[in-house]
């Protein structure tokens, strides 16, 4: 019998790719959206990759209230909790991000457990593993970001606290039939979108680079992820026995900087791309006035190196090359710019 997976946040960059991957692998998908009016265009986006053949349905959920969660879980074997509040600019009140991130995660786990779901796969982030985001470090599945460090941003805090709250929930379970948890921690995510619009931070960065609107780059490097890899490992994590109770970095084997990214774009015919790195002190000063830079402030001048060997071994997987990710992102951005 076909297994059913609830995918929260199906309309997002990662959500759409993950839904398509699930359908390709023979799962039935129920996707949550904040508003059911979008479902026709979401179905169309997924059809560009795979024909759902009646195995795709939608439900309406909100991270901040209980309405519909019980019904959404009914008949589901697994849950992929991908939905999370995301803003590129730093909000005036950090709780705009932190509250829905934690409450949404707790709801997904609580209702999954009540419904007898076997396993939840949670989308976290490499930024939850940075120890002190202000320093260059080596990251493993045991490292956690210190949310009290200086320059801590609301987004980093929200991802870290939401993931910690998930592990606390799993630890505090009592009785039989315990819910299983696997956490996926991607780095910066690149790659083509399945939707027909330029959405998300990474696509906008590439757009600004290739149109010459980014004259100066931040000095920062981390392991980078391809959205297709992130989707694939979410699906592989559903039934892999060795994955239960663990966190997995899904990213390139080495860190890449924005300068390396700019060089890839420039050497492949994107003449307007600047490869100039801004001085750390200037960028940190500018972050006081620029909300995009403010969110980047802890990372400026640092290199974060994450170990992906465990992920490669457990899932028998090799990351898509960073060059391919970036060039595919640029090709997708150009196509969407021409279409709109």
GROMACS .gro file of N, CA and C in nm, residues 55 75 138 206 269 273 295 305:
model
   24
   55UNK      N    1  -0.206   1.148  -0.657
   55UNK     CA    2  -0.141   1.124  -0.527
   55UNK      C    3  -0.094   1.253  -0.458
   75UNK      N    4  -0.412   0.944   0.858
   75UNK     CA    5  -0.372   0.856   0.748
   75UNK      C    6  -0.228   0.872   0.704
  138UNK      N    7   3.481   2.444   1.309
  138UNK     CA    8   3.451   2.317   1.245
  138UNK      C    9   3.322   2.264   1.306
  206UNK      N   10   2.183   3.572  -0.651
  206UNK     CA   11   2.235   3.543  -0.785
  206UNK      C   12   2.184   3.648  -0.885
  269UNK      N   13   3.044   3.367  -1.840
  269UNK     CA   14   2.978   3.463  -1.928
  269UNK      C   15   2.894   3.570  -1.864
  273UNK      N   16   2.915   4.062  -1.312
  273UNK     CA   17   2.939   4.015  -1.174
  273UNK      C   18   3.064   4.079  -1.116
  295UNK      N   19   2.146   4.095   0.911
  295UNK     CA   20   2.123   3.951   0.928
  295UNK      C   21   2.252   3.872   0.902
  305UNK      N   22   3.324   2.528   0.857
  305UNK     CA   23   3.352   2.403   0.786
  305UNK      C   24   3.275   2.290   0.853
   0.00000   0.00000   0.00000
